[in-house]
Coordinates of C-alpha atoms and ligand atoms in Angstrom, one line a residue:
X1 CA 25.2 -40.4 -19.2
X2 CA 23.7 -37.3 -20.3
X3 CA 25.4 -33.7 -20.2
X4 CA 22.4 -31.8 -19.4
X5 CA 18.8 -33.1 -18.0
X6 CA 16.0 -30.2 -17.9
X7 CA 13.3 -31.4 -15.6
X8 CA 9.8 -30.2 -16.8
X9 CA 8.7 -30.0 -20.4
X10 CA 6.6 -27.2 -20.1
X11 CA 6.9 -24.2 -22.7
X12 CA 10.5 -23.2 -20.4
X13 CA 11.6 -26.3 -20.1
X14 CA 11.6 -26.9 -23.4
X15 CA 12.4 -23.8 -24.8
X16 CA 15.3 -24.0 -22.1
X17 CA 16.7 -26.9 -23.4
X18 CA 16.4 -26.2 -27.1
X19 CA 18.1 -23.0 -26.7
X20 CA 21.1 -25.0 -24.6
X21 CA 21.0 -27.4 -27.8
X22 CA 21.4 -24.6 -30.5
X23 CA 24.4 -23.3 -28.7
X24 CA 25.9 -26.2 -28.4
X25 CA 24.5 -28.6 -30.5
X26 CA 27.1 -31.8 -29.6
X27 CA 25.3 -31.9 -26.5
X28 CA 23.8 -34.6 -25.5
X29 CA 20.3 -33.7 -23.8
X30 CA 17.0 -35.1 -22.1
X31 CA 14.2 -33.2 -21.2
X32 CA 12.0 -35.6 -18.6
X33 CA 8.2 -35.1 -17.3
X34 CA 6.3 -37.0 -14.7
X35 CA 3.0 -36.3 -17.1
X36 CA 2.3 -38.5 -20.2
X37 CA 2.7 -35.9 -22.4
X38 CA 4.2 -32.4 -22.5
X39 CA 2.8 -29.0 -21.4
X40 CA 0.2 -30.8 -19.5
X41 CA 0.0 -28.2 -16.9
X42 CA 0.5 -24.3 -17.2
X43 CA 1.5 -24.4 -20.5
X44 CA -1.5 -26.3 -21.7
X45 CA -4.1 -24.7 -19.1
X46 CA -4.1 -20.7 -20.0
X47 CA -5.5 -17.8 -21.5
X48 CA -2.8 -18.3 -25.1
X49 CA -2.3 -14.5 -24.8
X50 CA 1.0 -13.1 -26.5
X51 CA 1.3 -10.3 -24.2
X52 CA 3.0 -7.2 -25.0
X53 CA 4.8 -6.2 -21.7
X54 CA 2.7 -2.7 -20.4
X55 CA 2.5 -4.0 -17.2
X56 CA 5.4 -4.8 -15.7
X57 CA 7.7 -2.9 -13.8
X58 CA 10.2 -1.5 -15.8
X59 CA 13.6 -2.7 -15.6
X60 CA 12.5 -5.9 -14.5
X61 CA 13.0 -9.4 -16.2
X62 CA 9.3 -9.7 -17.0
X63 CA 9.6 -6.4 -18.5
X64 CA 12.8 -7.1 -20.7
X65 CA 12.2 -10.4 -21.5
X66 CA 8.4 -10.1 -22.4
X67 CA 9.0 -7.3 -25.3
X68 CA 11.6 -8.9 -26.7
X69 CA 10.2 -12.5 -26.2
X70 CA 7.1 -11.7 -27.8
X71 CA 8.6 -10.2 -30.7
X72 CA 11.0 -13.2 -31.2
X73 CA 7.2 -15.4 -30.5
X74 CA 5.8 -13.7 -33.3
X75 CA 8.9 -14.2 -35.7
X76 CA 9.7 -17.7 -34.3
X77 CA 5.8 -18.9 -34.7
X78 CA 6.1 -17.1 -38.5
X79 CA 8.9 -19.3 -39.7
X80 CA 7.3 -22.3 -38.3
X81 CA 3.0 -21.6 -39.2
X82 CA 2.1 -21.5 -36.5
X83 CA -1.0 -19.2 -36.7
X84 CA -0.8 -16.5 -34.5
X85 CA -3.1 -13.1 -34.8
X86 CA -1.6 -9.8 -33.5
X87 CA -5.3 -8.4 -32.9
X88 CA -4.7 -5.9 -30.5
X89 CA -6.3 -5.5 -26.6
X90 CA -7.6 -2.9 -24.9
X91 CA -7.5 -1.9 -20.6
X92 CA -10.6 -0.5 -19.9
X93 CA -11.3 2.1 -17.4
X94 CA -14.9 1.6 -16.5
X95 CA -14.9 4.7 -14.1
X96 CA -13.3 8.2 -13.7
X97 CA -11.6 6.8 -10.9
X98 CA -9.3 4.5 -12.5
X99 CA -8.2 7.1 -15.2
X100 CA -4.9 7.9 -13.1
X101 CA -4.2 4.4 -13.2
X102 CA -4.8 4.1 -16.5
X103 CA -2.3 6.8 -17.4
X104 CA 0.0 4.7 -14.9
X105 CA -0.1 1.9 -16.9
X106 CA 0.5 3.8 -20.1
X107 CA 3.4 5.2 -19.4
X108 CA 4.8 2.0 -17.5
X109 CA 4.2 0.4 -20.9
X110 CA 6.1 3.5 -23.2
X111 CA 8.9 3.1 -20.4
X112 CA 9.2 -1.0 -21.0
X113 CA 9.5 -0.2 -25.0
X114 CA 5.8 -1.8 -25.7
X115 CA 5.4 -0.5 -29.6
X116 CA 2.4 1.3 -30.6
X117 CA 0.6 2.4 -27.0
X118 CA -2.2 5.0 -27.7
X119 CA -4.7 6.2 -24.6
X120 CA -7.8 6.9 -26.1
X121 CA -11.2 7.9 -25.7
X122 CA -14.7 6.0 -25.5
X123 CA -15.7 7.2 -29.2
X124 CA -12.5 5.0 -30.7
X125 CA -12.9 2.4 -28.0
X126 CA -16.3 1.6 -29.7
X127 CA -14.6 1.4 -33.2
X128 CA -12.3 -1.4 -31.7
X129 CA -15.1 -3.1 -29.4
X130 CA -18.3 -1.9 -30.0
X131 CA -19.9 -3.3 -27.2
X132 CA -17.1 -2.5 -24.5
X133 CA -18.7 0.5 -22.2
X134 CA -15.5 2.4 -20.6
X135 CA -14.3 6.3 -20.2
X136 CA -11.0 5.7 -21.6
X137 CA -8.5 2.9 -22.6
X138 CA -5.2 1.6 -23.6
X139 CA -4.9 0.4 -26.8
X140 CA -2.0 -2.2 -27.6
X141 CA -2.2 -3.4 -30.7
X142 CA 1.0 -5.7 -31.0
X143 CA -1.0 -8.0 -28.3
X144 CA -2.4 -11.1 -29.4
X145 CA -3.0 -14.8 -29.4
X146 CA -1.3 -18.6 -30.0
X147 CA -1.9 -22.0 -28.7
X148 CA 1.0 -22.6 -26.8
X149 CA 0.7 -26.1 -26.8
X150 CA 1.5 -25.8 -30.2
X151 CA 4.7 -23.6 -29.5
X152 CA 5.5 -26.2 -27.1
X153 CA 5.3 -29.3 -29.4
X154 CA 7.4 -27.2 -31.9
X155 CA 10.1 -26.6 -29.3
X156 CA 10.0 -30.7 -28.3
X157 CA 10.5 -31.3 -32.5
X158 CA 13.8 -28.9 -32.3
X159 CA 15.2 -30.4 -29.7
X160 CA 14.3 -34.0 -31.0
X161 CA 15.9 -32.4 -34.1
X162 CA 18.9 -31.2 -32.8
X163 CA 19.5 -34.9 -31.4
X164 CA 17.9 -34.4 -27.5
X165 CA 15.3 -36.5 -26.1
X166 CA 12.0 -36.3 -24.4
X167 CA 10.9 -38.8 -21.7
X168 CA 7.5 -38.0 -20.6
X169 CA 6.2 -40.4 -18.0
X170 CA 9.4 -39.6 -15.5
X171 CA 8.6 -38.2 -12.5
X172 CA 12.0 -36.9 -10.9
X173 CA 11.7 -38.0 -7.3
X174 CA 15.3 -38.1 -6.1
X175 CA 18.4 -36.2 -6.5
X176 CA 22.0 -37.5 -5.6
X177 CA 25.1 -35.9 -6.3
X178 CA 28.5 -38.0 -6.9
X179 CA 31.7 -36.6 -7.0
X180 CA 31.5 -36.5 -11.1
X181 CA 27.9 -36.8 -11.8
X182 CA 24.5 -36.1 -10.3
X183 CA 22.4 -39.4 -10.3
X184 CA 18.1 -38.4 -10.5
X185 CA 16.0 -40.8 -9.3
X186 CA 12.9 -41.0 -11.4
X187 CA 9.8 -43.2 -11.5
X188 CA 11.0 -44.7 -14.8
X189 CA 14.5 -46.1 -13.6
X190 CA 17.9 -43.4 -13.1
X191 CA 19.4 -41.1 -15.2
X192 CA 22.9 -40.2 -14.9
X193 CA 23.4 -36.5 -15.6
X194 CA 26.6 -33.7 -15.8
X195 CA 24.1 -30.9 -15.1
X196 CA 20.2 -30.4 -14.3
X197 CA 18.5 -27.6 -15.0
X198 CA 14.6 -27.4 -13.5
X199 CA 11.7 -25.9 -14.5
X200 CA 9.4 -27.6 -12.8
X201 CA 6.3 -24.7 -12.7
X202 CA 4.1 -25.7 -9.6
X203 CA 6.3 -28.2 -8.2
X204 CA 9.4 -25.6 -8.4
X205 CA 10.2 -25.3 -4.6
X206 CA 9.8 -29.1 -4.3
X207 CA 11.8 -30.2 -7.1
X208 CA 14.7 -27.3 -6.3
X209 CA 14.5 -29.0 -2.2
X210 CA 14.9 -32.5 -4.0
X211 CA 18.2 -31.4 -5.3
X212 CA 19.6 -29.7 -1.8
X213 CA 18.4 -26.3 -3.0
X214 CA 16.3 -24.1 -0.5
X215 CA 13.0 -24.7 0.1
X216 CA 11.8 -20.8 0.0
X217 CA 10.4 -19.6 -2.1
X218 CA 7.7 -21.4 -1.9
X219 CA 5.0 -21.9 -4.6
X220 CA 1.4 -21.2 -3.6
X221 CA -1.5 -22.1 -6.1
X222 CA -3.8 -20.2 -7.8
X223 CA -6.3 -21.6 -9.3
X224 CA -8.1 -19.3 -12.4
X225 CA -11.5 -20.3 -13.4
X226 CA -12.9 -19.1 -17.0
X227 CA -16.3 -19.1 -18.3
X228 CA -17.1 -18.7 -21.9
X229 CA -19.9 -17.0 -24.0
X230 CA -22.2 -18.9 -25.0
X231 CA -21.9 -18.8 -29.3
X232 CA -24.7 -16.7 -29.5
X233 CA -22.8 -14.1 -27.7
X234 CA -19.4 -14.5 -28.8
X235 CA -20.1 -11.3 -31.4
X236 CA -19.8 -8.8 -28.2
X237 CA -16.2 -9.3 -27.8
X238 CA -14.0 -8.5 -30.7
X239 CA -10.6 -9.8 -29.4
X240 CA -9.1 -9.2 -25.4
X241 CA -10.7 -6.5 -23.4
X242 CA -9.2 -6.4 -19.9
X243 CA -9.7 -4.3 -17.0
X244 CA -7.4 -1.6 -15.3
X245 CA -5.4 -4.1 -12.9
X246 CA -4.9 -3.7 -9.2
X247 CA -1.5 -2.6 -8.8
X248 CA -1.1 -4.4 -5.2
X249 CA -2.2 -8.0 -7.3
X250 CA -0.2 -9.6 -9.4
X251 CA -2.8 -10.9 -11.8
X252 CA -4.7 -9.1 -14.6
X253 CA -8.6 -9.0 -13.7
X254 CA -11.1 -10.9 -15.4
X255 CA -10.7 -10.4 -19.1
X256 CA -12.3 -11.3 -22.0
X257 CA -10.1 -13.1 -24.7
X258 CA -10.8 -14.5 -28.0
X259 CA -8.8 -17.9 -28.5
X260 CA -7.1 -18.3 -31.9
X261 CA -8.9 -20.9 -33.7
X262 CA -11.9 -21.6 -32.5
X263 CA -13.5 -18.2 -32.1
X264 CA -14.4 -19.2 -28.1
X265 CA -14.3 -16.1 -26.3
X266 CA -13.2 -17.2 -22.3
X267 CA -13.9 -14.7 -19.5
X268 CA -11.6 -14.8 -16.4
X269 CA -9.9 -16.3 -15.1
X270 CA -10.1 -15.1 -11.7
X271 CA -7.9 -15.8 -8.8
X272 CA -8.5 -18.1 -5.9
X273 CA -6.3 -20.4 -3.5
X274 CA -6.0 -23.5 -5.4
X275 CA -6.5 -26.8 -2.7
X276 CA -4.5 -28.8 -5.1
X277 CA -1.3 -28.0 -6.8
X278 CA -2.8 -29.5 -10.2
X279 CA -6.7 -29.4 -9.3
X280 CA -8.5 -28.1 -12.1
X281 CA -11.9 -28.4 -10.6
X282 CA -13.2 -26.5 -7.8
X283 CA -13.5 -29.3 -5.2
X284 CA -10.8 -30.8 -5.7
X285 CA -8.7 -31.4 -2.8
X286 CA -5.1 -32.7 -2.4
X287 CA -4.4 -32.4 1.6
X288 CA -0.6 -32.0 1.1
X289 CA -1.1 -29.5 -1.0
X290 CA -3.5 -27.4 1.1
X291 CA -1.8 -28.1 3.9
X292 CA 1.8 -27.0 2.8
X293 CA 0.4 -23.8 1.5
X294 CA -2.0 -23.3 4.9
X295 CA 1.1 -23.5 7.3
X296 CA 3.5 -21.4 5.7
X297 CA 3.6 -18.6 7.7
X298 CA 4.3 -16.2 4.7
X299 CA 1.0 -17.4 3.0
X300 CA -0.8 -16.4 6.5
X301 CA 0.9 -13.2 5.9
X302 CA -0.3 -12.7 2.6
X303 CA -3.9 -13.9 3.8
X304 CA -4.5 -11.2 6.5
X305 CA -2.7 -8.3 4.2
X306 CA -5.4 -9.5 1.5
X307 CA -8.3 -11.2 3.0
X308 CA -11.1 -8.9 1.6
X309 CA -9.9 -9.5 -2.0
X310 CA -9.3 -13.5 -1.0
X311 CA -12.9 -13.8 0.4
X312 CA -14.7 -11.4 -2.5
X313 CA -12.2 -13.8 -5.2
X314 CA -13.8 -16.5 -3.8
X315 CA -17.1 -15.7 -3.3
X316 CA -17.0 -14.5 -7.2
X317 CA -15.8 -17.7 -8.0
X318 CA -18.7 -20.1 -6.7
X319 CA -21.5 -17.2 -6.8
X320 CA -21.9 -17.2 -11.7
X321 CA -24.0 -13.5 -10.7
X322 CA -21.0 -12.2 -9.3
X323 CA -18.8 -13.2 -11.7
X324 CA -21.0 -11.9 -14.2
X325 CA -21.1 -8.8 -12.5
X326 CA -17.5 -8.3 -13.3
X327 CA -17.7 -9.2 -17.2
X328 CA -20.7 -6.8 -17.2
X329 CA -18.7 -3.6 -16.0
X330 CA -16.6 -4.6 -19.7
X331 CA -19.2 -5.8 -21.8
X332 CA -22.3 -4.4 -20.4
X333 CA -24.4 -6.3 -22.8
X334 CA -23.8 -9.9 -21.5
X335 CA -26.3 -11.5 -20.1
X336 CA -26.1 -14.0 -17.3
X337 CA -27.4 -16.7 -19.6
X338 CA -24.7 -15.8 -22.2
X339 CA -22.3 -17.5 -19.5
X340 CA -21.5 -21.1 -20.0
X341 CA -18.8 -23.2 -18.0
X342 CA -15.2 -23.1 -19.6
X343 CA -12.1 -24.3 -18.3
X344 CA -9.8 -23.5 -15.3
X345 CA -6.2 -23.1 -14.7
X346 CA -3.8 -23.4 -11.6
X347 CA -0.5 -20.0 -11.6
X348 CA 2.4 -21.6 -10.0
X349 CA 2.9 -18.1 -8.0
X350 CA 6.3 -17.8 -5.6
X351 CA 5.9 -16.5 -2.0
X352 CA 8.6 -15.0 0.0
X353 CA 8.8 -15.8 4.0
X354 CA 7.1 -11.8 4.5
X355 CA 4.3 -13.0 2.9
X356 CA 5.1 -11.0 -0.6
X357 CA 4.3 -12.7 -4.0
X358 CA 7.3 -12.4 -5.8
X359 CA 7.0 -10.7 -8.8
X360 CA 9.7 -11.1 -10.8
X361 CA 11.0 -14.3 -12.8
X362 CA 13.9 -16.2 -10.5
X363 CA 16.1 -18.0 -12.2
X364 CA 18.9 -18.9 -9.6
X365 CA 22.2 -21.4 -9.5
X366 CA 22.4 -23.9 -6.9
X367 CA 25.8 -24.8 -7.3
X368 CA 27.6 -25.3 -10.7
X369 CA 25.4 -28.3 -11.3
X370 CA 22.3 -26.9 -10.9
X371 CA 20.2 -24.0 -12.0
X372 CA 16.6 -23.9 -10.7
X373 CA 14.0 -22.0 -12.6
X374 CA 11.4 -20.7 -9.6
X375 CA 8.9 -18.4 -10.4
X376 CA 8.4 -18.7 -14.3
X377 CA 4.5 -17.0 -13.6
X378 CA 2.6 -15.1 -16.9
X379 CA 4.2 -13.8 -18.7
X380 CA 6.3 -16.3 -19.1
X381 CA 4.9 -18.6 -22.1
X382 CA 5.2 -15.2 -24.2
X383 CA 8.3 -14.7 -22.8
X384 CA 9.6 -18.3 -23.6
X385 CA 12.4 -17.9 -26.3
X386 CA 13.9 -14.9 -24.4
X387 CA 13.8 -16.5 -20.6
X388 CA 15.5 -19.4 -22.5
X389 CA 18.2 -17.4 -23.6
X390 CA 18.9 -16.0 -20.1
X391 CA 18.8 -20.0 -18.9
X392 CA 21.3 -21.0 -21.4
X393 CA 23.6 -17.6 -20.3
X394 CA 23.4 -18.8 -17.2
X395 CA 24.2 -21.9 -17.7
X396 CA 27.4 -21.3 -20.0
X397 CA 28.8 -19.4 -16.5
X398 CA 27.9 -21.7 -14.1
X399 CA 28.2 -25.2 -15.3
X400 CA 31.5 -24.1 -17.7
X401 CA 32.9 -24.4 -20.9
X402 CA 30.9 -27.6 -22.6
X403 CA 27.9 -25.1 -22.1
X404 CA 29.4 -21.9 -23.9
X405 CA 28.8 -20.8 -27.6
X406 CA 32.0 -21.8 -29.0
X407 CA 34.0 -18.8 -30.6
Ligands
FAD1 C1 -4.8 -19.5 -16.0 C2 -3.5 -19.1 -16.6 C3 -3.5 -18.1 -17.6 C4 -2.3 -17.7 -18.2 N1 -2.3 -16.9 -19.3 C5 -1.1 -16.6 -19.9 C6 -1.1 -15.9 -21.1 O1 -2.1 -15.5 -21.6 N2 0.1 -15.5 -21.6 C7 1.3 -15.9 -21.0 O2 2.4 -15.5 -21.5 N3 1.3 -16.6 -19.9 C8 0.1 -17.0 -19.3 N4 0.1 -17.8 -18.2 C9 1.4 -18.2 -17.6 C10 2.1 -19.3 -18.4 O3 1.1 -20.3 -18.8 C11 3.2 -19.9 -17.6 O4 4.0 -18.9 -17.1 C12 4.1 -20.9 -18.3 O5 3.3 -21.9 -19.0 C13 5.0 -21.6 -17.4 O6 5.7 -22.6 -18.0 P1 6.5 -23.7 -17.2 O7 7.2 -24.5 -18.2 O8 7.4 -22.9 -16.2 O9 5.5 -24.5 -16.3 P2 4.5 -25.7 -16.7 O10 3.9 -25.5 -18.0 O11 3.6 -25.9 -15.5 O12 5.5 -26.9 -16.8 C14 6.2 -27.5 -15.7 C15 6.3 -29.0 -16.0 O13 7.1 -29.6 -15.0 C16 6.6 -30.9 -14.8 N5 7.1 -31.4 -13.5 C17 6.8 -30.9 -12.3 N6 7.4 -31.6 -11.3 C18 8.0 -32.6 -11.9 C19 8.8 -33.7 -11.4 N7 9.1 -33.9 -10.1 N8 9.4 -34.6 -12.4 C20 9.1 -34.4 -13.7 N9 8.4 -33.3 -14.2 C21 7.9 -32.5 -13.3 C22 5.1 -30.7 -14.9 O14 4.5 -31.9 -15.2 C23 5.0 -29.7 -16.0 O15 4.8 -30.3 -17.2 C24 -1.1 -18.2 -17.6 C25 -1.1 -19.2 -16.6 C26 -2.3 -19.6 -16.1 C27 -2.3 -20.7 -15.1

């Protein structure tokens, strides 16, 4: 019998349960996954951006917890080399029409706290990306990049540390709560629990209904497709150049971002309805999945508000000329041949009944058993160590004393 299961060992999962291990280190802890191995999904499929936290509104948890998560990435990844580069990004306005954006988003990011913002002009733009045509930018140069799969793996060797233990290979496909312990039902045999906490990314809603939690909100997929310069043409983008957003979308705009590494420079990814919760590719189909996220009526909703930006998303995403019409407002030099195929990711995004993408990270208590992580979207790898401290708070006042720092 455990004390504490975490279902998912993605970066929160893990982060999750090594921070509930730290505090209390006698606990005894499993962290399961249906995958083979850990941060299969999210955590293993994106753009390995340390963000620095402009964008968000301020207040918010994303706000909070991404400045002081990336600074406690940074200092965490330090004391473990793990390479990291804090190379700096710049938001390009490619037009005097997005320059009272622009200043938006500046002062949004002085408001959140984001160290070292400047607004400059095109001649120091070219210093930083010489190739990067715009009227003015952001510079932020406490942004950079990591592979989070290895933050994740360094997270798993904690907790394995700390005496916890990773089942991969579990998929949690039952729930049942006795009187004086919560019994989950997974592929690999039952585990007997005290408490379950779940961070279950793009099967969030399912895994919190499994457990008599509601169903809403629900988690739509979005799939992100990348492209990557060609070798050749990997000298035209310094580090991350990324557009002015659109304040009504939650996601960034195709960007162009160098990965730590291996020098690849990815553009994207974009934003389309993914037909499979885990589909990587573009036809691939899982009719559940589509179904489920076709029906809901706060996903039909959110397709009439948006379906100009839904249909030019998509028709971006199978047309490489359109999408290489984006890159080119950024890096005017690319050429369409520069372009080869890269990878893709799917956002585990929440959706309200409206038909609103909710924008902030939920973290919710279904009873003082169970605490459901629900929308965990970007920034939320940077954000890791600081969304795990406010899971392990939680916990330690839902589930009780055995979860509280002593002293
Ligand atoms: C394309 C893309 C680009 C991104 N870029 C960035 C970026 O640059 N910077 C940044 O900070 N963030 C970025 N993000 C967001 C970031 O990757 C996620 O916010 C973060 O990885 C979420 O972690 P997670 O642990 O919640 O989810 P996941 O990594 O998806 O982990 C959830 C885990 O739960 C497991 N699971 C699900 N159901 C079950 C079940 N029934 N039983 C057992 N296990 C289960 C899954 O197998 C999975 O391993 C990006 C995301 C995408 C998709």
């Amino acid at each position: 019998m455990y004390d504490l299961v975490v279902v998912g060992a993605g970066i929160v999962g893990l982060a999750s349960a090594r921070e509930v291990l730290s505090r209390r280190p006698g606990l005894k802890v499993a962290v399961i996954d249906k995958e083979p191995r850990i941060a299969a999904h999210q955590t293993g499929h994106n753009s390995g951006v340390i963000h620095s936290g402009i964008y968000y509104a301020p207040g918010s948890l994303k706000a909070r917890l991404c400045v002081t998560g990336s600074r406690e990435l940074y200092a965490y990844c330090d004391e473990r080399g793990i390479p990291t580069e804090r190379c700096g990004k710049v938001i390009v306005a490619t037009d005097p029409s997005e320059l009272g954006r622009l200043r938006a988003l500046h002062r949004r990011g002085l408001a959140n706290g984001v160290p070292g913002l400047e607004l400059i002009g095109p001649e120091r733009l070219r210093e930083i990306e010489p190739h990067c045509a715009g009227v003015a930018a952001i510079w932020s140069p406490v942004t950079g990049i990591v592979d989070y799969v290895q933050v994740a793996h360094h997270y798993a060797l904690d907790i394995r540390d700390a005496g916890g233990e990773i089942h991969t290979g579990r998929e949690l496909v039952g729930l049942r709560r006795l009187s004086d312990r919560i019994v989950l039902e997974t592929t690999a045999g039952d585990l007997e629990s005290a408490r379950v906490i779940t961070c279950a990314g793009l099967h969030a809603d399912r895994v919190a209904a499994l457990s008599g939690g509601a169903r809403e909100p629900v988690i739509v997929p979005f799939r992100g497709d990348y492209w990557q310069l060609a070798p050749r043409a990997r000298h035209l983008c310094r580090n991350l150049i990324y557009p002015v957003p659109d304040p009504s979308f939650p996601f960034l705009g195709v960007h162009a971002t160098r990965r730590i590494g291996s020098g690849e420079v990815w553009l994207g990814p974009n934003a389309v309805l993914a037909f499979s919760r885990e589909g990587y590719g573009r036809f691939q189909v899982r009719a559940r999945d589509l179904a489920e996220s076709l029906s809901h009526p706060g996903f039909r909703r959110l397709a009439r508000r948006y379906w100009r930006t839904g249909a030019l998303e998509l028709w971006r995403d199978y047309s490489r000329r359109a999408f290489w019409r984006s890159v080119r407002r950024l890096l005017p030099p690319v050429e369409l041949e520069d372009m080869v195929p890269g990878p893709s990711g799917v956002r585990a995004q929440a959706l309200d009944p409206s038909g609103l993408l909710v924008d902030d990270f939920v973290v919710e208590a279904h009873d003082g058993r169970v605490l459901h992580v629900r929308n965990a979207p970007s920034p939320a790898a940077t954000s890791s160590l600081a969304i795990a401290r406010l899971v392990a708070e939680r916990a330690a006042k839902v589930f009780g004393d055995s979860f509280r720092e002593p002293g």
